[in-house]
Structures are given as C-alpha cells and as structure tokens.
XYZ file of C-alpha atoms in Angstrom:
322
model
C 92.892 43.807 8.408
C 90.416 42.741 10.585
C 88.739 44.085 13.451
C 90.979 42.353 16.243
C 93.923 43.914 14.141
C 92.931 47.512 15.002
C 95.864 49.082 17.387
C 94.187 50.004 20.302
C 97.236 50.182 22.559
C 96.318 53.550 23.792
C 93.207 51.835 25.703
C 95.759 50.301 27.990
C 93.634 47.181 28.250
C 96.367 44.902 29.772
C 96.070 47.127 32.663
C 92.963 45.369 33.609
C 91.115 44.654 36.204
C 92.733 47.519 37.494
C 90.658 49.483 35.002
C 87.187 51.142 34.050
C 86.231 47.726 32.083
C 86.851 45.356 29.760
C 84.262 45.660 26.839
C 87.043 46.037 24.441
C 85.206 44.694 21.364
C 83.692 48.173 21.216
C 86.998 49.731 20.062
C 87.838 46.711 17.738
C 84.404 47.297 15.803
C 84.201 51.123 16.080
C 86.495 52.314 13.243
C 88.610 54.168 16.084
C 91.116 56.545 14.643
C 93.542 58.295 16.703
C 93.055 61.916 17.524
C 95.679 64.323 16.522
C 96.616 66.958 19.512
C 95.395 69.766 17.633
C 91.918 68.674 16.704
C 90.756 68.310 20.389
C 90.431 71.689 21.098
C 86.546 71.547 21.985
C 86.891 68.512 23.778
C 88.271 67.593 27.081
C 89.456 64.761 29.214
C 92.374 63.499 27.257
C 90.235 62.622 24.286
C 92.304 59.920 22.554
C 90.313 58.244 19.653
C 87.423 58.786 17.602
C 85.006 56.449 16.118
C 81.212 55.070 15.070
C 78.983 52.624 17.122
C 76.482 52.206 14.328
C 75.350 55.424 13.072
C 76.765 57.310 16.396
C 79.912 59.497 16.396
C 81.479 58.435 19.700
C 84.887 59.318 21.708
C 87.050 57.215 23.739
C 88.841 59.349 26.509
C 91.134 58.802 29.346
C 89.637 60.239 32.586
C 92.580 61.076 34.811
C 96.246 62.133 34.482
C 98.934 59.514 34.661
C 100.281 60.817 37.978
C 96.646 59.695 39.400
C 97.053 56.203 37.977
C 100.506 55.974 39.497
C 99.596 56.780 43.053
C 96.611 54.402 42.540
C 98.921 51.550 41.687
C 101.248 52.449 44.552
C 98.432 52.021 46.822
C 97.393 48.782 45.244
C 101.026 47.591 45.574
C 101.071 48.625 49.550
C 97.835 46.863 50.208
C 99.003 43.566 48.490
C 100.133 40.815 50.772
C 103.282 40.542 48.120
C 104.121 44.393 47.787
C 107.892 43.533 46.788
C 106.834 41.663 43.676
C 103.556 43.691 42.943
C 101.644 43.919 39.487
C 99.053 46.244 40.351
C 96.934 45.175 37.576
C 96.379 41.611 38.764
C 97.265 42.355 42.540
C 94.226 44.333 42.920
C 92.034 41.391 42.997
C 94.175 40.540 46.467
C 93.471 43.813 48.153
C 90.500 45.394 50.167
C 89.505 47.235 47.164
C 87.319 44.335 46.135
C 85.910 43.752 49.384
C 82.712 45.272 50.990
C 84.708 47.787 53.082
C 85.913 49.593 49.822
C 82.229 49.978 48.830
C 80.940 51.713 51.911
C 80.545 55.329 52.774
C 83.045 55.657 55.266
C 85.883 54.395 53.215
C 84.774 56.226 49.918
C 84.605 59.740 51.795
C 88.402 59.697 52.416
C 89.461 57.541 49.628
C 89.718 60.205 46.871
C 93.174 60.719 48.430
C 94.635 57.783 47.117
C 94.730 59.082 43.641
C 93.853 62.734 44.136
C 95.616 64.161 47.241
C 95.294 67.595 45.973
C 91.861 68.181 45.235
C 88.482 66.884 46.540
C 86.001 65.262 44.072
C 82.545 66.354 44.367
C 80.802 62.554 44.324
C 81.762 61.237 47.507
C 80.831 64.776 49.671
C 76.864 64.129 49.513
C 76.820 60.329 48.303
C 74.100 58.281 49.802
C 74.132 54.687 50.737
C 71.167 54.150 48.481
C 72.884 55.772 45.369
C 76.107 53.486 46.311
C 73.682 50.321 46.353
C 72.320 50.960 42.989
C 75.674 51.694 41.552
C 76.901 48.527 42.908
C 74.345 46.608 41.497
C 74.700 47.943 37.896
C 78.550 47.231 38.245
C 78.591 43.932 40.227
C 75.022 42.554 39.770
C 73.023 40.861 42.734
C 74.524 39.832 45.981
C 75.675 36.324 46.574
C 76.912 34.533 49.395
C 80.095 33.253 47.328
C 81.842 35.511 44.912
C 82.889 34.288 41.761
C 86.125 35.587 39.991
C 83.704 37.602 37.454
C 82.287 39.274 40.700
C 85.698 40.092 42.071
C 86.827 41.463 38.649
C 83.615 43.699 38.607
C 84.428 45.044 41.828
C 87.783 46.076 40.854
C 86.282 48.073 37.793
C 83.787 49.503 40.281
C 86.361 50.595 42.787
C 88.921 52.106 40.153
C 86.158 54.057 38.521
C 84.895 55.455 42.061
C 88.485 56.430 43.020
C 89.877 57.445 39.720
C 86.916 59.185 38.014
C 83.339 59.459 39.215
C 82.470 60.571 35.598
C 82.971 57.053 34.333
C 80.455 56.147 37.265
C 77.796 58.682 36.749
C 77.677 58.511 32.632
C 77.317 54.663 33.027
C 74.482 55.104 35.811
C 72.563 57.860 34.283
C 72.614 56.936 30.699
C 72.440 53.101 30.490
C 69.322 52.458 32.813
C 66.530 51.397 30.242
C 63.589 51.886 32.871
C 64.972 55.476 34.285
C 62.041 58.060 34.142
C 64.313 60.766 33.399
C 65.855 61.810 29.912
C 69.082 62.804 31.385
C 70.986 65.624 29.233
C 74.394 63.876 28.996
C 76.170 62.095 26.390
C 75.585 58.211 26.241
C 77.936 55.875 28.151
C 78.679 52.723 25.933
C 81.122 51.075 27.476
C 84.880 50.811 28.881
C 88.047 49.248 27.608
C 91.066 49.379 29.967
C 91.732 52.953 31.019
C 89.262 54.518 28.344
C 85.495 54.890 28.425
C 83.495 55.255 25.179
C 80.700 57.809 25.307
C 78.733 59.350 22.431
C 80.345 62.583 20.986
C 78.774 65.752 22.674
C 79.713 68.178 19.915
C 81.029 71.475 20.521
C 81.465 73.407 23.808
C 79.771 76.609 24.293
C 82.564 78.776 23.724
C 82.413 78.010 20.348
C 79.074 79.597 20.125
C 80.069 83.100 21.462
C 80.132 84.696 18.060
C 77.050 82.998 16.872
C 73.773 84.839 15.826
C 71.560 86.258 18.652
C 68.904 83.576 17.973
C 71.354 80.442 17.868
C 72.812 82.165 21.582
C 69.121 82.713 22.954
C 68.314 79.144 22.078
C 71.375 77.836 23.921
C 70.649 79.700 27.132
C 66.958 78.670 27.192
C 68.282 75.029 26.918
C 70.999 75.967 29.648
C 68.014 76.821 31.930
C 65.959 73.726 31.182
C 69.061 71.666 31.791
C 69.065 73.032 35.289
C 65.361 72.139 35.595
C 66.191 68.609 34.843
C 68.882 68.476 37.052
C 66.813 69.919 40.003
C 63.328 68.478 39.613
C 62.700 66.007 37.159
C 63.752 62.718 38.564
C 61.924 61.323 41.653
C 65.005 59.989 43.097
C 68.128 62.062 42.318
C 68.827 65.642 42.306
C 72.502 66.545 40.341
C 73.896 69.694 41.592
C 76.569 70.896 39.024
C 78.778 73.218 41.029
C 80.826 74.272 38.067
C 78.459 75.832 35.558
C 80.817 77.159 33.048
C 81.196 77.111 29.075
C 83.753 74.536 28.828
C 81.617 71.982 30.993
C 78.593 72.107 28.163
C 78.251 71.293 24.451
C 76.118 71.474 21.642
C 75.602 68.385 19.727
C 74.585 67.977 16.003
C 71.021 68.415 16.665
C 71.234 71.572 18.618
C 70.944 70.152 22.072
C 72.956 71.464 24.881
C 74.489 68.240 27.189
C 76.401 68.619 30.290
C 79.816 66.851 29.402
C 81.874 67.221 32.587
C 81.175 65.778 35.882
C 84.240 66.294 38.051
C 81.971 68.912 40.141
C 78.424 67.178 40.279
C 76.872 66.329 43.270
C 74.404 63.417 43.526
C 71.507 64.116 45.928
C 69.520 61.453 47.316
C 65.954 62.946 47.844
C 65.226 60.779 50.822
C 68.358 62.179 52.772
C 67.614 66.020 52.276
C 65.049 68.531 53.965
C 62.219 69.092 51.444
C 62.638 72.187 49.473
C 59.040 73.326 50.780
C 60.401 73.426 54.349
C 63.269 75.821 53.075
C 62.475 79.271 53.906
C 65.548 81.195 53.350
C 66.874 82.080 49.810
C 70.528 81.697 49.311
C 72.364 84.667 47.836
C 75.978 84.619 46.365
C 77.880 85.293 49.711
C 75.543 82.424 51.064
C 76.606 80.065 48.158
C 80.359 81.158 48.622
C 80.067 80.130 52.514
C 78.561 77.130 51.253
C 81.122 75.983 48.952
C 83.931 76.467 51.695
C 81.681 74.247 54.036
C 81.497 71.421 51.399
C 85.071 71.405 50.225
C 86.793 72.283 53.622
C 84.761 70.664 56.265
C 84.327 67.248 57.195
C 81.372 68.373 59.374
C 78.939 69.198 56.470
C 76.654 66.342 55.447
C 74.320 68.030 52.979
C 70.981 67.719 54.475
C 70.007 71.469 53.685
C 71.676 71.212 50.422
C 68.560 71.987 48.252
C 68.498 75.850 49.245
C 71.657 76.320 47.187
C 70.819 74.290 43.878
C 68.616 77.591 42.616
C 72.140 79.001 42.330
C 72.796 76.843 39.250
C 70.533 79.230 37.414
C 72.369 82.332 38.366
C 75.665 80.464 37.440
C 74.352 79.481 33.801
C 73.702 83.416 33.239
C 77.175 84.500 34.205
C 79.120 81.223 33.059
C 82.507 81.953 30.938
C-alpha cells in the first residue's frame, strides 16, 4: 500500500476550503495511525491520529466540536447568494468570509458567536490590527490588486481558523516564523489538512507527574515560571497572556521540556497598544484579577490598554494550578 492509499478520511479534506488547510501530503507520508479512544487520556482537543514527520512524533487533532462546525456551515449557507442549494465547502468562496471585511477587527470581535455562541474566545478580545496584519500576511501572502483563486482559498482557510479555533492560528504564527527572535515554548505546527491540524507531540500533561520524585516536580515548577517569563518579557512585539494556567494546559515532552499546549484562553498583546509596564503603579492582587476577568469576558467596553498590570498573575496561577 502506497502513501496515497492511507485512509485519512478522519481529516475531512473534502470539506475544504471551509477548513484549516490543504497540506494533506503530510498525512500521506507521516505513517499516521488512528488513536484508540482510551489512549488519548493525556491529550486534548480530539486527537484523531499519531504519526511521524522525519524523526519527530506528531499528532493530528480536531480543534472544535461538531456542533461548532455545523453552526459555521449554516452561516456560510445563509451568507451565500444561493442558500437553498448550498454546499458550504465550496460556497464559502462566495461569501463575505473571503473579503477584507471578514479580516478586520470590528467583524472579528463579534464573529466568534457564529460558531461559539455560548463562549467568548480570548484571542479577539485584545486582538490588534498589527497582529491581524501579520497573520494575514502569513496565511495569504502579499496584498495584490486582483486576487487569484488561490488567494481566495487561503482567505477561506484564515477566516475558518480564526472563527473555529484560534489555536490553529497561534501555533502556525508563533512556531513557523524562521526569523522569530523568540523560542516560544509551544509544540511546532507542521500543517493542516481539512479539519485537523498537525503539530508536534508535546508529551504528557502535568497531572501525570503529580506522584513523581520531588526533584522532577521542582524542575517542572522552575520551567513553568521561566515559561511565564517568556510569555511576558522575551518577545519585542508580543506578550502572550494565558488566562487558564492549569495542569491540563501544559505538557512535558520526551526531553523534559515544559510546553504550553492549549491556547483557548491565550491573549496576544501588541506592545504598541498598551501602557508600558514601567508606568503601572498599582499591583494587581487576586480580587483585582477576578474583577479584570469579569471586564474581559462580560464587557464590550474593555480594550486592554492597561493589561500589563494583570499579566504577573500568571506566576501566582502557575503555583496554584490544578
């Protein structure tokens, strides 16, 4: 059986371009095997298959529940000029999701309701025009006066990724930039095929290490604090703020390195849009932080300019994570 004969029906590549991407050759050459349900205890987000790219163990995973995809497809059909005969997989190219409007902040800040009406994702909350421009450049390439069919398809991939799962966007951006000055502690993004993404296997989640020797646990604790340092201080352009520092959101790989593996509650802060931390005079304690979270998720008036005073709470949360 050759690479093209490998069954990758679980990737749903026929759903493209209403999908994350079309680099399906990754799955054909990666010797992927279907994951047994009981074997995925330490992995999250619907791991459907494991494989290898070179010597690197990787996983293919879905990024959202089927209900979110169904809602997304309904939106595509309602937005199409031919709603009664709609095939969302191809009709997405006829909708506003491939226009400039769909890739601007005013639309994206409310568009999460299309697929996730009951939860507010973190990424759009403090999203800046600068970061969105960089992501668009990564997915679509340089702006041109006339879009090719390939340009339109890549816009569909980007809109789908932004509206279905920000993790597909963040991992691609932060782990594939060859000239990035920051070694981000995240599993590497290798590509996307249909409605799965392929990323480096990051190891076991931290709850698997609760009964390990003290020396191992101490090393993990130190790495967690160093990881927070990286998120807050290392990059000249971006600050990443994880609002959910729990055992299940971090993993330890085969080399003993701690990685952040869940990005549902990660804010990307553009340093150019916030008050410099040296200008912050008040220290935020726990009541202050809880009030901040309420403003963040339940108010449309909060715009993140003073967010740097809240990021040190990641240190406290990493010490008490469960």
